[in-house]
Short mmCIF file of C-alpha atoms in Angstrom, two decimals:
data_model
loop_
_atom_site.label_atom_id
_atom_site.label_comp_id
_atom_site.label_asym_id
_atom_site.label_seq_id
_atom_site.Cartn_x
_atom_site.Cartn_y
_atom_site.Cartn_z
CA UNK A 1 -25.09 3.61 -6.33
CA UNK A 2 -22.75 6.03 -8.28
CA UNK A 3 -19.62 5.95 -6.33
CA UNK A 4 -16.57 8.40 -7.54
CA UNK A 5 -13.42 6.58 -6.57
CA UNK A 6 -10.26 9.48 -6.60
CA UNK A 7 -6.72 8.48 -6.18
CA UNK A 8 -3.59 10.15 -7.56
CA UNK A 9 -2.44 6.97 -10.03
CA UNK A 10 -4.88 5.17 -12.40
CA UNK A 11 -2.81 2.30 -13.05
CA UNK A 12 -0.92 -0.31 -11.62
CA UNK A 13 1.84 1.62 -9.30
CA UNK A 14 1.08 -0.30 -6.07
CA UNK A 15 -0.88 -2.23 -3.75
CA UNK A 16 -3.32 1.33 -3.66
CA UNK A 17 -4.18 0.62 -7.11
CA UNK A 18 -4.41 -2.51 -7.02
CA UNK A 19 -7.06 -2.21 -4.34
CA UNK A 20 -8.95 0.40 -6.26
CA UNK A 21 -9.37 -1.61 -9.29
CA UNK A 22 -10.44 -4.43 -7.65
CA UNK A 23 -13.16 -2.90 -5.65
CA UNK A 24 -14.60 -0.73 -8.73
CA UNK A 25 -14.38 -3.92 -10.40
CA UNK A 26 -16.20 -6.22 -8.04
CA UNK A 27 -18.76 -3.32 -7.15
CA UNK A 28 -19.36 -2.70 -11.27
CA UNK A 29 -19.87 -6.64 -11.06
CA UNK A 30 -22.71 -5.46 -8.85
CA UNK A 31 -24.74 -3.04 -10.68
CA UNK A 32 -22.56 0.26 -9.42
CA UNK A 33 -21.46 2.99 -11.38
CA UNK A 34 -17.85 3.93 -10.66
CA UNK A 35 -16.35 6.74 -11.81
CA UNK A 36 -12.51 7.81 -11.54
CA UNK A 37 -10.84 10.76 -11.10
CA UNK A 38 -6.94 10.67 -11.35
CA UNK A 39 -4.16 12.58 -12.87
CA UNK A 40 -3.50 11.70 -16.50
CA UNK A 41 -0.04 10.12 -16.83
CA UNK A 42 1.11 8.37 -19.78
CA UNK A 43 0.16 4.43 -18.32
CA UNK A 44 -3.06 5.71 -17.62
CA UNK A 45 -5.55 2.89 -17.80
CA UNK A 46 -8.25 3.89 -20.90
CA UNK A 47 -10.99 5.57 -19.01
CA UNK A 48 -14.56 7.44 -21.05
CA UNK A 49 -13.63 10.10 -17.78
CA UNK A 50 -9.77 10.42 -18.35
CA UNK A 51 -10.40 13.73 -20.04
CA UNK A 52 -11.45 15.57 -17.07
CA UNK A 53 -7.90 14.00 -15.22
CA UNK A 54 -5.76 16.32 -13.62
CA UNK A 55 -2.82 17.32 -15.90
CA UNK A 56 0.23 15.36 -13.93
CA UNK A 57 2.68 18.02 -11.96
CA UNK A 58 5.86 17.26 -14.58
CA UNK A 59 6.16 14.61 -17.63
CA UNK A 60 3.56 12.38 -17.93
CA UNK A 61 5.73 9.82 -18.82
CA UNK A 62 7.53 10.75 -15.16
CA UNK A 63 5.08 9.39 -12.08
CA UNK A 64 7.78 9.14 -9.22
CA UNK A 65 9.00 11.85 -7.78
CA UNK A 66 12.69 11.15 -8.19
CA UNK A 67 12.43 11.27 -12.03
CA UNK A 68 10.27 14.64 -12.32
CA UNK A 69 12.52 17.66 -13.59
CA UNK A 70 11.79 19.87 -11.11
CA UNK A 71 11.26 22.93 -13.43
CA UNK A 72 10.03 26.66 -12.22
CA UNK A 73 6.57 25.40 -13.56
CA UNK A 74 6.91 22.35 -12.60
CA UNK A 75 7.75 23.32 -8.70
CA UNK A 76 5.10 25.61 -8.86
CA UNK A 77 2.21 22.90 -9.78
CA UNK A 78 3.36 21.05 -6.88
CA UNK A 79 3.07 24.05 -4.59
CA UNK A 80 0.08 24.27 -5.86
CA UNK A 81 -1.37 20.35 -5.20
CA UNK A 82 0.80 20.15 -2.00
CA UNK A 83 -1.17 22.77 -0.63
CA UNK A 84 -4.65 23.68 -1.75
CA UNK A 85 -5.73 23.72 -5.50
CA UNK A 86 -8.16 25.42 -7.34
CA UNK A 87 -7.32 23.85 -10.58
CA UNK A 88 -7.99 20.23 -8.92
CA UNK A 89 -11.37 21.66 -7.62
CA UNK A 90 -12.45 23.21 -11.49
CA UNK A 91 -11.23 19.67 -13.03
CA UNK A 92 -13.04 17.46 -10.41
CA UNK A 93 -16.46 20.45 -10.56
CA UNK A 94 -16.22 19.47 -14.58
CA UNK A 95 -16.68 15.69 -14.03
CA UNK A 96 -19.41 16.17 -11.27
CA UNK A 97 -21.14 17.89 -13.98
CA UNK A 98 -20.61 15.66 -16.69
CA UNK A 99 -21.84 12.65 -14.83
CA UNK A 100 -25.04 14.48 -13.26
CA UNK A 101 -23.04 14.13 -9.97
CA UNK A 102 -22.32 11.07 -7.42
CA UNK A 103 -23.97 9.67 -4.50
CA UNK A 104 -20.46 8.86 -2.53
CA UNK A 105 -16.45 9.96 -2.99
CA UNK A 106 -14.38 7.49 -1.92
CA UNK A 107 -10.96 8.98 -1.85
CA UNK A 108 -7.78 7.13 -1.82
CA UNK A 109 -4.27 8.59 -2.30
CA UNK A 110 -4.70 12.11 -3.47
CA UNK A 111 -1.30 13.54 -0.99
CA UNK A 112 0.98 15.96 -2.91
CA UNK A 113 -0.53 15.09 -6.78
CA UNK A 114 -3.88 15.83 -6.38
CA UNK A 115 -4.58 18.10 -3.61
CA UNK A 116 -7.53 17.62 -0.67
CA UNK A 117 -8.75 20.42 -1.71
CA UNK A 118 -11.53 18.47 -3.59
CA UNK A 119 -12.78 18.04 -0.29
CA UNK A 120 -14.57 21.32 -0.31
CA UNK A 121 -16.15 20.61 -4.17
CA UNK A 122 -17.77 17.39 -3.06
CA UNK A 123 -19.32 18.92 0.17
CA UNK A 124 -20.16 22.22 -2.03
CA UNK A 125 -22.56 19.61 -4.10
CA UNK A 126 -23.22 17.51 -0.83
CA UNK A 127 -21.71 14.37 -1.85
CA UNK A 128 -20.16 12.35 1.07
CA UNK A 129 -17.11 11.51 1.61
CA UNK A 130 -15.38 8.46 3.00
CA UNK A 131 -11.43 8.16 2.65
CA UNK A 132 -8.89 5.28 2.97
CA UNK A 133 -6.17 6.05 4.72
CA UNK A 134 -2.80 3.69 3.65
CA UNK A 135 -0.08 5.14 5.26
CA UNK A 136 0.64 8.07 8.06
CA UNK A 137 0.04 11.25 5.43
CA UNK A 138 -1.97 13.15 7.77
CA UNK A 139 0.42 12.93 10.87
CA UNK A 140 3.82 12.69 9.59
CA UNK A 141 5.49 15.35 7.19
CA UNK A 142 7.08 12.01 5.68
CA UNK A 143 4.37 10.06 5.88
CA UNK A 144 6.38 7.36 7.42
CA UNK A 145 6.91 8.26 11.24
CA UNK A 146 10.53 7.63 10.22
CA UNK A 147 13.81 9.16 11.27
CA UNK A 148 17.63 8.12 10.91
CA UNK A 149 16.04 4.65 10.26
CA UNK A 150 13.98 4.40 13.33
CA UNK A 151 10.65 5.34 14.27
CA UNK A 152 9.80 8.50 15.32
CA UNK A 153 6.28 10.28 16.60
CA UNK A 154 7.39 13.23 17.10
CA UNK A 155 4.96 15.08 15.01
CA UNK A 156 2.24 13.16 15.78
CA UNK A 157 0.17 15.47 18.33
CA UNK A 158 0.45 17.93 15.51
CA UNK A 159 4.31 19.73 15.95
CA UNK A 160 4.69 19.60 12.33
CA UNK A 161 7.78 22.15 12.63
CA UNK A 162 9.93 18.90 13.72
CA UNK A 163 9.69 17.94 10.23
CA UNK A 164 11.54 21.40 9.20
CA UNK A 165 14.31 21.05 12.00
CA UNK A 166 15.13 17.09 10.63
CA UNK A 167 14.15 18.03 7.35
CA UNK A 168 12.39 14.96 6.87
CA UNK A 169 11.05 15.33 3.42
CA UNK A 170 13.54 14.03 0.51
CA UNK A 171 16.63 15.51 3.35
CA UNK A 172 15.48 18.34 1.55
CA UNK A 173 15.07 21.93 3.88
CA UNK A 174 13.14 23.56 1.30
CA UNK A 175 10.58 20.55 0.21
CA UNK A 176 10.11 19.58 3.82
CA UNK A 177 9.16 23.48 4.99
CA UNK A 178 6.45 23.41 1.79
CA UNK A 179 5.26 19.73 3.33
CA UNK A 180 5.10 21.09 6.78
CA UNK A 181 3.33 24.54 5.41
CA UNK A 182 0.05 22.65 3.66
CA UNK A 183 0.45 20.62 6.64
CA UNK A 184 -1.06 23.88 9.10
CA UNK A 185 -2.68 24.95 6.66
CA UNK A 186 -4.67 21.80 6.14
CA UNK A 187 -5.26 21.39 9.54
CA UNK A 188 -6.54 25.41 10.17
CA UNK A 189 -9.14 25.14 7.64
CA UNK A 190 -10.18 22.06 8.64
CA UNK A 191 -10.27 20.09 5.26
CA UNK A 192 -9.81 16.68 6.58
CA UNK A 193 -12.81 17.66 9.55
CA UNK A 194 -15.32 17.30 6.48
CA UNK A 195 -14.64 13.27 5.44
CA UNK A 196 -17.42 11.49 6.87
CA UNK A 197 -15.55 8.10 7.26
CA UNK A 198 -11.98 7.26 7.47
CA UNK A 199 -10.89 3.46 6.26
CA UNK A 200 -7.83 2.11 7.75
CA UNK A 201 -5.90 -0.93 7.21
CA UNK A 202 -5.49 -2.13 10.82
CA UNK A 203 -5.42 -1.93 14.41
CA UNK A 204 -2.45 -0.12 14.91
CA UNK A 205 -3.03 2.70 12.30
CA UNK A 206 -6.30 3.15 14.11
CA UNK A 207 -4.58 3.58 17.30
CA UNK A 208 -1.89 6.06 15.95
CA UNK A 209 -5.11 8.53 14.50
CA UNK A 210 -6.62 8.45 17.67
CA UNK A 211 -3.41 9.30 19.41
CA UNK A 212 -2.90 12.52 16.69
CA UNK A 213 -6.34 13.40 17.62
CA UNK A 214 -9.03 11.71 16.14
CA UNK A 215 -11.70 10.64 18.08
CA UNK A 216 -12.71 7.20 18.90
CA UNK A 217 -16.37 7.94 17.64
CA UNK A 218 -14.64 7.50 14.59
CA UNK A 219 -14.32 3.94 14.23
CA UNK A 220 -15.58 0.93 12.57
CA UNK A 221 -13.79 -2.68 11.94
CA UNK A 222 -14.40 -4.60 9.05
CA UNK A 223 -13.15 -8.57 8.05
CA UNK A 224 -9.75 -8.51 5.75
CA UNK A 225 -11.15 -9.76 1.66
CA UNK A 226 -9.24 -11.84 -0.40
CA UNK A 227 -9.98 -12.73 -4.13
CA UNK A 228 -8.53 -16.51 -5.27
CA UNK A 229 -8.12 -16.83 -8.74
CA UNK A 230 -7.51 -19.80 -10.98
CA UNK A 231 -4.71 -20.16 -12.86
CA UNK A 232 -2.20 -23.01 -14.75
CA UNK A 233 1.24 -23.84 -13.77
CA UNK A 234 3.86 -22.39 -16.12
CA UNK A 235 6.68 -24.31 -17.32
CA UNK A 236 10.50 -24.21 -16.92
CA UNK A 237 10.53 -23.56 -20.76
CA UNK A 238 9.70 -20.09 -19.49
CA UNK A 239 13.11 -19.60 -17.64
CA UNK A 240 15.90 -17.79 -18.89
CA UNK A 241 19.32 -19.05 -19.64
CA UNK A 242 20.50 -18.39 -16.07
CA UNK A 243 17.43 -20.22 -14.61
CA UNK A 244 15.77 -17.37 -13.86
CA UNK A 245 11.79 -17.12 -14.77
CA UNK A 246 10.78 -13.72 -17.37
CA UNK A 247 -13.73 -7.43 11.66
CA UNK A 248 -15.81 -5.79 15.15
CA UNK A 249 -17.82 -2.32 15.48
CA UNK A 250 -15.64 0.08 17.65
CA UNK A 251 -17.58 3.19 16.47
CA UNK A 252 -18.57 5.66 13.86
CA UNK A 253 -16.07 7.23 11.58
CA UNK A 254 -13.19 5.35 10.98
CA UNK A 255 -12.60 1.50 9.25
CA UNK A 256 -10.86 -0.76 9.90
CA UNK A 257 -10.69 -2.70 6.39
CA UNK A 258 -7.88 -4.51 4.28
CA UNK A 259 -7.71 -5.43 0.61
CA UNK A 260 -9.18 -8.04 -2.46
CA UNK A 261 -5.29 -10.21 -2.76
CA UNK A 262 -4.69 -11.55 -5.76
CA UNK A 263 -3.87 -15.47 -5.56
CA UNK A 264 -2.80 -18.33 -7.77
CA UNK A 265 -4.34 -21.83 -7.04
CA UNK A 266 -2.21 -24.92 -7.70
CA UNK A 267 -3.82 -27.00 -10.61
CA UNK A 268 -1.59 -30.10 -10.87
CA UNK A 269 0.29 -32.08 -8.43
CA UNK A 270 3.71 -31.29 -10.11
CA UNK A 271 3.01 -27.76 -7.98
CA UNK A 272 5.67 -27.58 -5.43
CA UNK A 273 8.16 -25.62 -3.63
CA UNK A 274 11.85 -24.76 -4.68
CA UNK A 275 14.61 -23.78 -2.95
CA UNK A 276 14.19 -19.59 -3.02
CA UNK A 277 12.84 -17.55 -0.43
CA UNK A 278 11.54 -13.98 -2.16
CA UNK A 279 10.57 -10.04 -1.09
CA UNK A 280 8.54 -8.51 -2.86
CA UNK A 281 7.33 -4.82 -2.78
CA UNK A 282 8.66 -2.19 -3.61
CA UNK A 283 12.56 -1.28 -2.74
CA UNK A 284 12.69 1.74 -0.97
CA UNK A 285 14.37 2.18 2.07
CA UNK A 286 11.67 2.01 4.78
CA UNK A 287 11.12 -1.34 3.64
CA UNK A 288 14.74 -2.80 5.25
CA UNK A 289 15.49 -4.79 2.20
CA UNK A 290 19.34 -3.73 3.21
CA UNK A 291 18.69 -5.73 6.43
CA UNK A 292 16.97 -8.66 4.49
CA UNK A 293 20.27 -8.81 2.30
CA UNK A 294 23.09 -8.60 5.66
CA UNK A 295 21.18 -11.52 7.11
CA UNK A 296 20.95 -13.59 4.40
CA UNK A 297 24.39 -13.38 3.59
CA UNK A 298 25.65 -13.29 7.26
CA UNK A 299 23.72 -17.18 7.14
CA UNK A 300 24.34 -18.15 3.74
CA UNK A 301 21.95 -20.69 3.31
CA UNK A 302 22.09 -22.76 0.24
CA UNK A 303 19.07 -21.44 -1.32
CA UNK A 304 18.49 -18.29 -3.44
CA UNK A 305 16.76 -14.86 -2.72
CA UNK A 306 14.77 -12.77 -5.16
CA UNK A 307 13.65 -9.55 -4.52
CA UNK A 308 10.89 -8.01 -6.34
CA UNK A 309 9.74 -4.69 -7.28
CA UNK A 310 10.53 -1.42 -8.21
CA UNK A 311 12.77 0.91 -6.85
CA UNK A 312 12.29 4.39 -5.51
CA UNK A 313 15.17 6.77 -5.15
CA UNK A 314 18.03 4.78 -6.42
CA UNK A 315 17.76 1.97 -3.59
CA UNK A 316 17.95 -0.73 -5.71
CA UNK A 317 21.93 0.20 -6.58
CA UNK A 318 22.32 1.16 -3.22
CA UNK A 319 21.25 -2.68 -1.98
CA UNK A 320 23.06 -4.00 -4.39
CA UNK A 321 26.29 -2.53 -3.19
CA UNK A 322 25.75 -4.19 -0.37
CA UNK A 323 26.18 -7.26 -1.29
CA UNK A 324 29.20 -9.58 -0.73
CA UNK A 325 31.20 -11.98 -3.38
CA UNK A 326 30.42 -14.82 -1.60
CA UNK A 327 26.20 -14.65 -1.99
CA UNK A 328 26.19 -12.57 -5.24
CA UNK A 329 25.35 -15.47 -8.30
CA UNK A 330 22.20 -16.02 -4.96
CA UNK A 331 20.69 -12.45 -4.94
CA UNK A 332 18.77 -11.97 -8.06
CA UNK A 333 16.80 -8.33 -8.53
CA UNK A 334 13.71 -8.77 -10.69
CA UNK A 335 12.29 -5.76 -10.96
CA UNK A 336 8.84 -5.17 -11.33
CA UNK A 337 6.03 -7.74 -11.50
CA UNK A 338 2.62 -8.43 -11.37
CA UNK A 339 -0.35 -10.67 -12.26
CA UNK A 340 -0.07 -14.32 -12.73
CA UNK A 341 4.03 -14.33 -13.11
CA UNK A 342 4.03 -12.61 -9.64
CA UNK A 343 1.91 -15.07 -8.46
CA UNK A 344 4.18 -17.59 -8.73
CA UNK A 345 7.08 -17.09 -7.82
CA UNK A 346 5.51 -16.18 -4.18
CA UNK A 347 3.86 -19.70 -4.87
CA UNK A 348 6.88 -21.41 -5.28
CA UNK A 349 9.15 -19.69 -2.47
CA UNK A 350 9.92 -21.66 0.79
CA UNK A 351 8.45 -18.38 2.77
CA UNK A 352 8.45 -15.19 2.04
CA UNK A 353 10.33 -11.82 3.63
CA UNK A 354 8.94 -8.45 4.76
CA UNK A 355 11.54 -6.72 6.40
CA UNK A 356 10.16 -3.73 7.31
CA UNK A 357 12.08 -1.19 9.18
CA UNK A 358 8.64 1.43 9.56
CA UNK A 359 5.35 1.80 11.01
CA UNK A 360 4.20 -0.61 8.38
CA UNK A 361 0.71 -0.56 8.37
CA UNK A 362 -0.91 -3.93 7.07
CA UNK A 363 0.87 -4.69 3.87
CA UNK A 364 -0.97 -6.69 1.16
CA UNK A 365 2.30 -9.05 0.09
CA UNK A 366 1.97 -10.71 3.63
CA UNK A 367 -1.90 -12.33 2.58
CA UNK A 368 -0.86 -12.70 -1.05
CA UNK A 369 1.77 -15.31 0.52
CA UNK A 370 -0.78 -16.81 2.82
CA UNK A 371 -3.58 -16.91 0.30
CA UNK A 372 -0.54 -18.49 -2.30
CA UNK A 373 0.07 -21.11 0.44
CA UNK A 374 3.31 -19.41 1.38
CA UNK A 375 4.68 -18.55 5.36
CA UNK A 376 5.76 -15.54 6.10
CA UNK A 377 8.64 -13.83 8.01
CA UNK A 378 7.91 -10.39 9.23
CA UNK A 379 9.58 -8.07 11.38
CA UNK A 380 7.42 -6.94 14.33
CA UNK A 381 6.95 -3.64 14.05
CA UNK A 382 3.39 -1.89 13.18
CA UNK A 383 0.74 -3.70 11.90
CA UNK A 384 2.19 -6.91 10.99
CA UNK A 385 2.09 -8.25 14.15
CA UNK A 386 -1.61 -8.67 13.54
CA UNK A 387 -1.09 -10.19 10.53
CA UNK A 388 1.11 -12.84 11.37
CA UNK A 389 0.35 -15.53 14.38
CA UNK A 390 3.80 -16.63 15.61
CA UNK A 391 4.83 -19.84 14.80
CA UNK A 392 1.29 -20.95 12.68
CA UNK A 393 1.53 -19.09 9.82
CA UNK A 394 5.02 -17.91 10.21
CA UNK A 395 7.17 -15.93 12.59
CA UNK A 396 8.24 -12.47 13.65
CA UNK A 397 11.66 -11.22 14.16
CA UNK A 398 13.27 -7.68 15.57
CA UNK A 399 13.08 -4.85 12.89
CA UNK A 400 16.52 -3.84 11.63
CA UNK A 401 18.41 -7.03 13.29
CA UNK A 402 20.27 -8.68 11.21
CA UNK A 403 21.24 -11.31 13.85
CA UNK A 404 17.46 -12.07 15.00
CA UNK A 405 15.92 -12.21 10.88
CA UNK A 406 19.08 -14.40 10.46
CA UNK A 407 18.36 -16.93 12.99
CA UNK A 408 14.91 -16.85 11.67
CA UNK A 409 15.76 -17.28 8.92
CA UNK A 410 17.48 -20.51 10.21
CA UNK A 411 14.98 -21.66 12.39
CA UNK A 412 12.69 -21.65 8.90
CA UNK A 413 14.75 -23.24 6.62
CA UNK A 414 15.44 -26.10 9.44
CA UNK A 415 11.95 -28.02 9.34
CA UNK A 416 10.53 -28.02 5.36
CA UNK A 417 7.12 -30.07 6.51
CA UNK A 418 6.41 -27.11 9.05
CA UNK A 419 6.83 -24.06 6.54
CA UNK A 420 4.52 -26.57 4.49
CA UNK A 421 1.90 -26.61 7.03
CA UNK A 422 2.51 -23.16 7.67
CA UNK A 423 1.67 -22.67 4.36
CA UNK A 424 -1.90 -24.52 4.63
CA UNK A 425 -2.62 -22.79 7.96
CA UNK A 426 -1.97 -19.29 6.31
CA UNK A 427 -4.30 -20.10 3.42
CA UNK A 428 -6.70 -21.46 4.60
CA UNK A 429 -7.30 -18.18 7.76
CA UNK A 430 -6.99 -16.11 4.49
CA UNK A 431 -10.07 -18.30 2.70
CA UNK A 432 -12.03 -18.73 5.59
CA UNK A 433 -11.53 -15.00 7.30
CA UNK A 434 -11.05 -12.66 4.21
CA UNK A 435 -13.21 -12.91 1.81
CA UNK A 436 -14.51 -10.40 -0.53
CA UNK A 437 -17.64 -10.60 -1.14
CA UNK A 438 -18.03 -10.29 2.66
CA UNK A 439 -15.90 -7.44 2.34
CA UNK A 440 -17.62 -5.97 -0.30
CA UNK A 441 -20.89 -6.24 1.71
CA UNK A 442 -19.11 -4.29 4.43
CA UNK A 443 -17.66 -1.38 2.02
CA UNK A 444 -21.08 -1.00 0.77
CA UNK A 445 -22.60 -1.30 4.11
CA UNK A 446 -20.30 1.43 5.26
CA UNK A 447 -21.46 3.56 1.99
CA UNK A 448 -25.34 3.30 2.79
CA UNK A 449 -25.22 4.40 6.24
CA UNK A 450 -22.67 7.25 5.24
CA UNK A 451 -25.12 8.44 2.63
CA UNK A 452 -28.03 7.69 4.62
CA UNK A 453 -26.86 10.23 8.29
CA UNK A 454 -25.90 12.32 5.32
CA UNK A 455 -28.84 13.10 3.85
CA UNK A 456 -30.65 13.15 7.49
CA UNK A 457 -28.20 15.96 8.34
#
């Protein structure tokens, strides 16, 4: 099958990618033909199609939003993919050509960079589409259903206007009235009627669509993949000199599907735990890293905290002026990471954190700790809860308490052989549930039929 995979990024900028380029990956493995279709930024991975890429909205060396010069051009070119784009529909009509066409779109993050406006070129040449939906983009003006850091639903049966009146987008009046704008439009020319299948990550996401109005025919639940891979220990000689190291069918339409998790497998028995707990993710304020930071040093265990990841909009200067005299040799920021160094330092934690103070919908870090054979502690809030069974792989505290993650905390660090068993319990659901070649099965499973009440249409 010819699939064309399209997603804003094509490289490495978050769990989104990372889920893209393992699926192309493992379906290539298979005999597919996938094709991207991105915007061209200067990280780009090396692609025969990256000359038919959208040209990026500002620098190409500039992905994130905060660091684009927001130029008259510039502003423009967003209006432009915010909204509806014709240049997005010539570039992606180009590729089609080039490539004699595709059998299926599967369409990932396209919100604000792209433009769903390529939508109407793939149903113009009567390819299908199914999209993955990864966060609340088609219900919330900031994507987030979050407000004065708490959650709010307010637009969700479609009263976009709210996001105007809270100016919910960047606190900014003018980019929140543009958001809310492509928003009606969006929804009055029906772009988003014309995907054939929506994938989501969980339960709860499901649940939220169906209560901003899409219809239960829509849905389909498929098992949670994980991808183990081998790799060796690495040595203290790679420390710096401060120590630190460089599911069921519900219906028709919509998925319910999670993604491939990198993990590292322990080779030797000199594999063990230290005394760190870690985030990581990225550091942006939904997350409640701030709240992650007041409870740690409101306990002040004697054990470190990292936090890794990159930070959006500054937050990583704002946490860190959070923290007090008494913790601050314990709180170590290291930035981005990924692959095999990544790996293990989730290995090696005692458990790790996600904090989350939003709808969070299923994130990946909480089965690359279980498949790592590390516990998690998760606030309850969205789709983690089912993620994480209470006191067997881990345990769930309030979202934005800094007393109740603080006594969790506690109640972790007080019994080592349970967070170890914990640790076995979480790996081994991850193993035996999420696999992805069973997931793969599904994905493609999903395809065929999509294709197939296609072409019977």
């Amino acid at each position: 099958m010819k699939i064309l995979f399209c997603n804003k990024y094509f490289f490495l900028n978050g769990g989104v990618e990372k889920y893209m380029y393992d699926v192309m990956n493992f379906l290539s493995g298979r005999g597919h033909t996938t094709i991207p279709f991105s915007v061209r930024y200067a990280g780009t991975w090396p692609s025969p199609y990256e000359k038919y890429f959208l040209p990026p909205p500002g620098d190409p060396r500039q992905a994130l939003w905060a660091n684009i010069r927001l130029s008259p051009s510039n502003i423009l070119r967003f209006l432009d993919r915010s909204t509806y784009s014709f240049e997005a529909r010539i570039k992606l009509s180009r590729l089609l050509k080039a490539v004699g066409g595709a059998d299926i779109a599967y369409i990932l993050n396209i919100y604000n960079y792209m433009s769903p406006s390529i939508i109407h070129t793939l149903r113009h040449r009567r390819i299908p589409v199914v999209m993955q939906i990864g966060d609340y983009n088609l219900l919330c003006p900031s994507y987030s259903f979050l407000r004065d850091s708490r959650p709010c639903t307010l637009c969700l049966k479609g009263r976009y206007y709210h996001g105007i009146q809270h100016r919910c987008v960047k606190n900014n009046l003018a980019a929140s009235a543009v958001r809310v704008a492509a928003m009606y439009l969006q929804r009055l020319i029906g772009i988003y009627d014309l995907v054939d299948a929506f994938v989501v990550p969980c339960e709860f996401m499901r649940t939220k669509l169906i209560e901003g109005g899409f219809s239960d025919k829509q849905l389909y639940l498929l098992p949670y993949p994980v991808e183990p891979r081998q790799r060796k220990r690495r040595s203290d000689g790679d420390r710096d000199g401060e120590g630190r190291r460089k599911g069921e069918k519900r219906s028709e339409r919509i998925h319910v599907l999670q993604y491939p998790i990198e993990s590292s497998t322990p080779q030797d028995p000199s594999w063990h735990k230290k005394d760190y707990i870690v985030y990581f993710g990225r550091l942006s304020y939904e997350k409640g890293v701030d709240t992650l930071i007041r409870a740690f040093q409101k306990l002040n265990p004697p054990i470190d905290l990292y936090l890794i990841g990159r930070s959006y909009d500054g937050e990583e200067e704002r946490l860190k002026g959070l923290i007090e005299p008494h913790v601050k040799d314990r709180i170590h920021f290291l930035g981005f990471q990924s692959g095999q160094t990544l790996m293990q330092w989730i290995a090696e934690a005692l458990f790790s954190v996600v904090p989350s103070r939003w709808y969070d919908n299923a994130p990946i870090s909480t089965y690359e700790s279980f498949m790592n054979g590390t516990p998690v502690l998760a606030s309850r809030i969205g789709g983690i809860p089912e993620q994480v069974e209470e006191g067997v792989t881990g345990f769930l505290f309030e979202p934005d308490s800094c007393d109740d993650l603080a006594e969790k905390i506690g109640l972790m660090l007080s019994d080592r052989e349970r967070l170890i068993r914990m640790g076995i319990l979480g790996k081994a659901f991850v193993k035996e549930k999420l696999n992805i070649k069973d997931q793969m099965d599904g994905l493609m499973s999903l395809f065929e039929t999509v294709v197939a009440n296609y072409k019977g249409r």
